[in-house]
C-alpha cells in the first residue's frame, strides 16, 4: 500500500478555509485516497474519499492532483468543532483490507 | 441506525483480572476490527475478522483474544489484564462497495488497569 506523509500539526482561524495536505507519491492506479478525522476522545469518523476526480460532500472537499501523488482536504469554513486529528489513508477498494492509521495532522482551529 | 456499539464505555480492572469488551454492528458488514490507542499515539490494530468465523492477528495481539460470535458481534477479551493494557479501545467495521471502503468506528472503551 502507498505510504502517506502529512504535516504533524496545523492551525487555522475560525471561519477560514483549512487546507490539509497529504503526500502519497507511491500511489498506484487502483488506490483510493481516504480522509478520516478523530475529534478528541471519540472514534475516528469518515470524511470523504476519491480516486481521480475531485470530490465534495457536506463535510469537505477533496482535491487530488492530476498525477495523484498528493491531495488536499479542504474544510471551507472551519469551526472550533473541526479541531481534530485528520488522517489521510491510501488503499485499494477490495481484497483483504486492513485499515492502517498513522499519526495524522493535528488541526487546531482558533477563534 | 446505531452503527457500531461498544460496551462498556469505561472500566477499571485490577492487574490479573479478566474482562471482555463487546462490540456489535448493525450494518451487515463482513469485516470488523479492534484497535487500541495510547495517549498521543495513532491507532494500532489488535485483531481483525474478515468475515464471520475468521479472525487474524494485527500489529499488537499479545495479551488479547477475540471471538467473532456472529456477523454482528466481535468481542475482545483480556485474560489477565496488565497495566500496559491501559488504553482506549476502538471497535470498527468496514463497508465495502464498488467505490471503495469506509470504516465505521465505535465511540471507544476506556480501560484502566491498576
Short mmCIF file of N, CA and C in Angstrom, two decimals, chain A residues 34 92-97, chain B residues 28-31 33 50 93-104:
data_model
loop_
_atom_site.label_atom_id
_atom_site.label_comp_id
_atom_site.label_asym_id
_atom_site.label_seq_id
_atom_site.Cartn_x
_atom_site.Cartn_y
_atom_site.Cartn_z
N UNK A 34 -8.44 8.26 1.10
CA UNK A 34 -9.48 8.41 2.11
C UNK A 34 -9.03 9.43 3.16
N UNK A 92 -6.63 0.21 -1.67
CA UNK A 92 -7.46 -0.28 -2.76
C UNK A 92 -8.88 -0.47 -2.28
N UNK A 93 -9.78 -0.69 -3.23
CA UNK A 93 -11.20 -0.78 -2.85
C UNK A 93 -11.58 -2.18 -2.40
N UNK A 94 -10.88 -3.19 -2.81
CA UNK A 94 -11.32 -4.54 -2.47
C UNK A 94 -10.22 -5.36 -1.86
N UNK A 95 -10.42 -6.65 -1.88
CA UNK A 95 -9.41 -7.54 -1.35
C UNK A 95 -9.34 -7.49 0.16
N UNK A 96 -8.27 -8.04 0.69
CA UNK A 96 -8.06 -8.02 2.13
C UNK A 96 -7.67 -6.62 2.55
N UNK A 97 -8.48 -6.00 3.33
CA UNK A 97 -8.27 -4.60 3.65
C UNK A 97 -8.08 -4.46 5.14
N UNK B 28 -24.54 -4.91 8.75
CA UNK B 28 -24.35 -6.12 7.93
C UNK B 28 -22.96 -6.16 7.27
N UNK B 29 -21.96 -5.62 7.98
CA UNK B 29 -20.60 -5.63 7.43
C UNK B 29 -19.92 -6.95 7.70
N UNK B 30 -19.09 -7.37 6.75
CA UNK B 30 -18.35 -8.62 6.93
C UNK B 30 -17.14 -8.44 7.84
N UNK B 31 -16.40 -7.34 7.62
CA UNK B 31 -15.13 -7.16 8.31
C UNK B 31 -15.28 -6.29 9.56
N UNK B 33 -12.92 -4.94 13.28
CA UNK B 33 -11.56 -4.69 13.75
C UNK B 33 -11.58 -4.24 15.21
N UNK B 50 -12.12 -10.84 9.02
CA UNK B 50 -12.51 -10.52 7.65
C UNK B 50 -13.93 -10.97 7.35
N UNK B 93 -15.99 -1.44 11.92
CA UNK B 93 -16.42 -2.36 10.87
C UNK B 93 -16.26 -1.68 9.52
N UNK B 94 -16.25 -2.47 8.48
CA UNK B 94 -15.95 -1.93 7.15
C UNK B 94 -17.08 -2.19 6.17
N UNK B 95 -17.45 -1.12 5.47
CA UNK B 95 -18.39 -1.24 4.37
C UNK B 95 -17.58 -1.30 3.09
N UNK B 96 -17.75 -2.34 2.34
CA UNK B 96 -17.02 -2.49 1.09
C UNK B 96 -17.98 -2.34 -0.07
N UNK B 97 -17.72 -1.33 -0.89
CA UNK B 97 -18.56 -1.10 -2.06
C UNK B 97 -17.67 -1.00 -3.29
N UNK B 98 -18.28 -0.88 -4.43
CA UNK B 98 -17.52 -0.78 -5.68
C UNK B 98 -16.72 0.51 -5.74
N UNK B 99 -17.12 1.50 -4.97
CA UNK B 99 -16.42 2.79 -4.99
C UNK B 99 -15.46 2.95 -3.82
N UNK B 100 -15.20 1.88 -3.10
CA UNK B 100 -14.21 1.97 -2.04
C UNK B 100 -14.64 1.37 -0.73
N UNK B 101 -13.82 1.58 0.29
CA UNK B 101 -14.09 1.07 1.63
C UNK B 101 -14.31 2.23 2.58
N UNK B 102 -15.27 2.10 3.46
CA UNK B 102 -15.49 3.09 4.50
C UNK B 102 -15.48 2.38 5.84
N UNK B 103 -14.73 2.92 6.78
CA UNK B 103 -14.62 2.33 8.10
C UNK B 103 -15.50 3.10 9.07
N UNK B 104 -16.26 2.38 9.86
CA UNK B 104 -17.11 2.98 10.88
C UNK B 104 -16.60 2.55 12.24
#
